[in-house]
Amino acid sequence: MSLKLNEVFESIQGEGAYTGVPSIFVRLQGCPVGCPWCDTQHTWSVDLEDKRSEQQVMKESGDSRHWFSSDAEQLMALFKRQGYQARHVVLTGGEPAMYDLRDLTQTLHQHGFSTQIETSGTFELQISPETWVTLSPKVDMKGGYPVLDSVLAVAHEIKHPVAMERHVEELKALLARPATNLDALVYLQPISQQKRATELAIRTCIAENWRLSLQTHKFIGIE
Ligand code: SF4
């Protein structure tokens, strides 16, 4: 399957269980979920007029709507040309689960990479069983997509964005669903580093024995 890629870059994973791990980020174009605080709104639309060459997209800054087409082997070749050293690949977006990622994730594993998908849980996952699933559930967003039981069942970590008490209740309702993987690590992540959100997250993590996830890459000024 041809993938539409908005961005490919090497950095450090800043969130959740893989925090601190050198990673290659592969950002896929397209997301209809509609979160109001989304910090990657440039990835929402997939317009043919925004299609560019791989070389051009790789030269652009991170907030462009441009994308390029690639398959798994072409992406492996790009990693090599870029000289990337990281052995962990994060598939993010946009909403990467809109794509069939079985070929890509299997190819990455064959080349010795570990893989992780960051998803809102609103699309059926099409990935290798070895891929680490980071579910950042987006509940009652404008797009009207429900969080799927099938994704709750395979999530390795559930990383919930939180700014107010209502978000904590949303997470509790998701965790109470019979399908949810009870072994999943549970994280609260304050939305946009807001002070009140961070205080709420800290308080709630202590009370519920959940974990705190900070977007550490934003604190240290890396992408
Ligand atoms: S699911 Fe992710 S990319 Fe899509 S709107 Fe929400 S935060 Fe943005």
Tab-separated table of C-alpha atoms and ligand atoms in Angstrom:
chain	number	residue	atom	x	y	z
A	1	MET	CA	0.000	0.000	0.000
A	2	SER	CA	1.248	3.454	-0.833
A	3	LEU	CA	1.680	5.600	2.266
A	4	LYS	CA	1.235	9.367	2.338
A	5	LEU	CA	3.996	10.741	4.523
A	6	ASN	CA	3.967	14.260	5.946
A	7	GLU	CA	7.269	14.062	7.763
A	8	VAL	CA	10.129	11.687	8.555
A	9	PHE	CA	12.702	12.684	11.151
A	10	GLU	CA	14.952	11.327	13.867
A	11	SER	CA	14.632	12.515	17.450
A	12	ILE	CA	13.941	11.257	20.970
A	13	GLN	CA	10.540	9.874	21.941
A	14	GLY	CA	9.173	12.398	24.420
A	15	GLU	CA	6.011	10.694	25.680
A	16	GLY	CA	4.785	7.554	27.413
A	17	ALA	CA	6.571	4.280	27.998
A	18	TYR	CA	9.269	4.878	25.368
A	19	THR	CA	10.239	8.309	26.706
A	20	GLY	CA	13.921	8.940	26.093
A	21	VAL	CA	14.321	6.334	23.358
A	22	PRO	CA	16.021	7.525	20.138
A	23	SER	CA	13.366	7.119	17.470
A	24	ILE	CA	12.610	7.687	13.833
A	25	PHE	CA	9.228	9.386	13.542
A	26	VAL	CA	7.108	8.653	10.483
A	27	ARG	CA	4.162	11.023	10.333
A	28	LEU	CA	1.309	9.935	8.091
A	29	GLN	CA	-0.979	12.452	6.452
A	30	GLY	CA	-4.711	12.498	7.193
A	31	CYS	CA	-6.950	12.626	10.251
A	32	PRO	CA	-10.728	13.158	10.449
A	33	VAL	CA	-11.000	12.946	14.268
A	34	GLY	CA	-11.069	16.702	14.897
A	35	CYS	CA	-9.531	17.290	18.346
A	36	PRO	CA	-9.768	21.014	19.118
A	37	TRP	CA	-6.308	21.183	20.761
A	38	CYS	CA	-4.578	19.163	18.012
A	39	ASP	CA	-1.022	20.411	17.470
A	40	THR	CA	-0.702	18.725	14.054
A	41	GLN	CA	-3.708	20.218	12.268
A	42	HIS	CA	-1.602	20.519	9.126
A	43	THR	CA	-1.883	16.727	8.807
A	44	TRP	CA	-5.692	16.616	8.733
A	45	SER	CA	-6.408	16.972	5.007
A	46	VAL	CA	-5.106	14.750	2.247
A	47	ASP	CA	-5.259	16.877	-0.900
A	48	LEU	CA	-3.686	15.787	-4.152
A	49	GLU	CA	-2.545	19.347	-4.746
A	50	ASP	CA	-0.358	19.022	-1.626
A	51	LYS	CA	1.546	16.055	-3.042
A	52	ARG	CA	5.266	16.771	-3.442
A	53	SER	CA	8.456	14.822	-4.046
A	54	GLU	CA	10.197	13.067	-1.170
A	55	GLN	CA	13.153	15.453	-1.512
A	56	GLN	CA	10.959	18.533	-1.219
A	57	VAL	CA	8.996	17.292	1.802
A	58	MET	CA	12.216	16.285	3.582
A	59	LYS	CA	13.512	19.839	3.141
A	60	GLU	CA	10.374	21.498	4.564
A	61	SER	CA	9.597	22.474	8.146
A	62	GLY	CA	7.359	20.332	10.311
A	63	ASP	CA	4.109	22.250	9.885
A	64	SER	CA	3.516	21.910	6.148
A	65	ARG	CA	0.481	20.156	4.643
A	66	HIS	CA	2.668	18.674	1.910
A	67	TRP	CA	3.135	14.912	1.702
A	68	PHE	CA	4.913	12.380	-0.450
A	69	SER	CA	4.095	8.827	-1.461
A	70	SER	CA	6.244	5.968	-0.261
A	71	ASP	CA	6.127	2.236	0.261
A	72	ALA	CA	8.008	0.248	2.897
A	73	GLU	CA	11.145	-0.432	0.845
A	74	GLN	CA	11.369	3.189	-0.324
A	75	LEU	CA	11.156	4.270	3.305
A	76	MET	CA	13.971	1.870	4.275
A	77	ALA	CA	16.086	3.423	1.523
A	78	LEU	CA	15.274	6.916	2.844
A	79	PHE	CA	16.349	5.939	6.385
A	80	LYS	CA	19.649	4.757	4.936
A	81	ARG	CA	20.235	7.911	2.886
A	82	GLN	CA	19.473	10.048	5.935
A	83	GLY	CA	21.985	8.060	7.996
A	84	TYR	CA	19.524	7.482	10.836
A	85	GLN	CA	20.943	5.635	13.841
A	86	ALA	CA	17.769	5.024	15.885
A	87	ARG	CA	16.413	1.482	15.937
A	88	HIS	CA	12.883	2.358	17.070
A	89	VAL	CA	10.268	3.671	14.652
A	90	VAL	CA	7.207	5.625	15.785
A	91	LEU	CA	4.264	5.696	13.370
A	92	THR	CA	2.270	8.788	14.117
A	93	GLY	CA	0.088	11.346	12.436
A	94	GLY	CA	-2.421	12.479	11.712
A	95	GLU	CA	-4.111	9.157	12.354
A	96	PRO	CA	-1.742	6.432	11.137
A	97	ALA	CA	-4.351	3.701	11.646
A	98	MET	CA	-6.187	4.993	8.575
A	99	TYR	CA	-3.518	3.094	6.630
A	100	ASP	CA	-2.808	-0.602	6.192
A	101	LEU	CA	0.566	-0.736	7.973
A	102	ARG	CA	1.120	-4.505	7.944
A	103	ASP	CA	3.679	-4.441	5.161
A	104	LEU	CA	5.526	-1.462	6.648
A	105	THR	CA	5.681	-2.821	10.211
A	106	GLN	CA	6.723	-6.301	9.054
A	107	THR	CA	9.410	-4.832	6.809
A	108	LEU	CA	10.706	-2.676	9.667
A	109	HIS	CA	10.933	-5.702	11.965
A	110	GLN	CA	12.749	-7.670	9.260
A	111	HIS	CA	15.284	-4.850	9.153
A	112	GLY	CA	15.795	-5.042	12.924
A	113	PHE	CA	13.668	-2.064	14.022
A	114	SER	CA	11.124	-2.092	16.826
A	115	THR	CA	7.889	-0.279	16.026
A	116	GLN	CA	5.269	1.739	17.847
A	117	ILE	CA	1.993	3.201	16.621
A	118	GLU	CA	0.394	6.263	18.227
A	119	THR	CA	-3.323	6.121	17.536
A	120	SER	CA	-6.584	7.696	18.653
A	121	GLY	CA	-8.206	4.256	18.640
A	122	THR	CA	-10.882	5.239	16.152
A	123	PHE	CA	-9.744	3.022	13.241
A	124	GLU	CA	-9.108	-0.726	13.089
A	125	LEU	CA	-5.401	-1.405	13.427
A	126	GLN	CA	-3.646	-3.040	10.507
A	127	ILE	CA	-0.188	-3.686	11.956
A	128	SER	CA	2.238	-6.465	12.835
A	129	PRO	CA	1.414	-8.191	16.157
A	130	GLU	CA	4.885	-7.103	17.362
A	131	THR	CA	4.069	-3.387	17.122
A	132	TRP	CA	3.735	-1.545	20.434
A	133	VAL	CA	0.301	0.108	20.542
A	134	THR	CA	0.071	3.511	22.203
A	135	LEU	CA	-3.599	4.387	22.428
A	136	SER	CA	-4.291	8.046	23.072
A	137	PRO	CA	-8.077	7.795	23.071
A	138	LYS	CA	-10.003	10.720	21.666
A	139	VAL	CA	-13.547	10.673	23.051
A	140	ASP	CA	-16.519	12.610	21.601
A	141	MET	CA	-14.508	14.659	19.140
A	142	LYS	CA	-15.998	16.673	16.303
A	143	GLY	CA	-15.403	13.954	13.726
A	144	GLY	CA	-17.776	11.610	15.594
A	145	TYR	CA	-15.499	8.545	15.585
A	146	PRO	CA	-15.907	6.242	18.605
A	147	VAL	CA	-12.927	4.621	20.337
A	148	LEU	CA	-13.008	0.979	19.227
A	149	ASP	CA	-13.064	-2.044	21.553
A	150	SER	CA	-10.636	-3.797	19.202
A	151	VAL	CA	-7.981	-1.152	19.882
A	152	LEU	CA	-8.637	-1.021	23.648
A	153	ALA	CA	-8.098	-4.794	23.654
A	154	VAL	CA	-4.577	-4.652	22.180
A	155	ALA	CA	-3.273	-1.375	23.642
A	156	HIS	CA	0.057	-1.740	25.464
A	157	GLU	CA	-0.312	1.726	26.920
A	158	ILE	CA	-3.305	4.035	27.224
A	159	LYS	CA	-2.118	7.617	27.300
A	160	HIS	CA	-5.027	9.930	27.936
A	161	PRO	CA	-4.856	13.672	27.257
A	162	VAL	CA	-6.279	15.537	30.254
A	163	ALA	CA	-7.197	19.140	30.982
A	164	MET	CA	-10.281	18.797	33.198
A	165	GLU	CA	-12.058	16.337	35.478
A	166	ARG	CA	-14.330	15.247	32.616
A	167	HIS	CA	-11.316	13.747	30.829
A	168	VAL	CA	-10.481	11.636	33.882
A	169	GLU	CA	-14.049	10.319	33.926
A	170	GLU	CA	-13.781	9.522	30.211
A	171	LEU	CA	-10.689	7.461	30.878
A	172	LYS	CA	-12.336	5.599	33.738
A	173	ALA	CA	-15.246	4.735	31.444
A	174	LEU	CA	-12.832	3.403	28.800
A	175	LEU	CA	-10.956	1.320	31.378
A	176	ALA	CA	-14.254	-0.138	32.590
A	177	ARG	CA	-15.159	-1.449	29.144
A	178	PRO	CA	-14.951	-5.273	29.119
A	179	ALA	CA	-12.740	-5.286	26.028
A	180	THR	CA	-9.979	-3.145	27.541
A	181	ASN	CA	-6.587	-4.777	28.079
A	182	LEU	CA	-6.215	-4.573	31.841
A	183	ASP	CA	-2.445	-5.029	31.554
A	184	ALA	CA	-2.070	-1.794	29.600
A	185	LEU	CA	0.051	0.896	31.242
A	186	VAL	CA	-2.145	3.893	32.011
A	187	TYR	CA	-0.801	7.423	31.577
A	188	LEU	CA	-2.308	10.857	31.998
A	189	GLN	CA	-0.808	13.513	29.772
A	190	PRO	CA	-1.621	17.176	30.487
A	191	ILE	CA	-2.872	18.935	27.362
A	192	SER	CA	-0.512	21.625	26.048
A	193	GLN	CA	1.579	21.743	29.266
A	194	GLN	CA	-1.149	23.830	30.965
A	195	LYS	CA	-0.444	24.373	34.689
A	196	ARG	CA	-3.945	23.399	35.851
A	197	ALA	CA	-3.963	20.336	33.624
A	198	THR	CA	-0.570	19.277	34.964
A	199	GLU	CA	-1.731	19.689	38.575
A	200	LEU	CA	-4.870	17.658	37.877
A	201	ALA	CA	-2.825	14.950	36.177
A	202	ILE	CA	-0.357	14.708	39.079
A	203	ARG	CA	-3.174	14.558	41.664
A	204	THR	CA	-5.079	11.919	39.745
A	205	CYS	CA	-2.039	9.769	38.953
A	206	ILE	CA	-1.208	9.582	42.660
A	207	ALA	CA	-4.816	8.768	43.614
A	208	GLU	CA	-5.292	6.117	40.904
A	209	ASN	CA	-1.736	4.762	40.742
A	210	TRP	CA	-1.500	5.768	37.084
A	211	ARG	CA	1.584	7.234	35.415
A	212	LEU	CA	2.312	10.790	34.367
A	213	SER	CA	3.376	11.425	30.773
A	214	LEU	CA	4.864	14.811	29.966
A	215	GLN	CA	5.622	15.909	26.428
A	216	THR	CA	9.283	16.146	27.377
A	217	HIS	CA	10.373	17.002	23.817
A	218	LYS	CA	8.451	20.296	24.173
A	219	PHE	CA	10.243	21.136	27.423
A	220	ILE	CA	13.673	20.619	25.903
A	221	GLY	CA	12.795	22.272	22.603
A	222	ILE	CA	13.117	19.368	20.203
A	223	GLU	CA	10.573	18.104	17.691
B	1	SF4	S1	-6.418	12.252	16.574
B	1	SF4	FE1	-4.399	13.194	16.771
B	1	SF4	S2	-3.972	14.094	14.748
B	1	SF4	FE2	-6.155	13.626	14.820
B	1	SF4	S3	-7.121	15.549	15.471
B	1	SF4	FE3	-6.758	14.318	17.323
B	1	SF4	S4	-4.754	14.968	18.088
B	1	SF4	FE4	-4.917	15.683	15.966
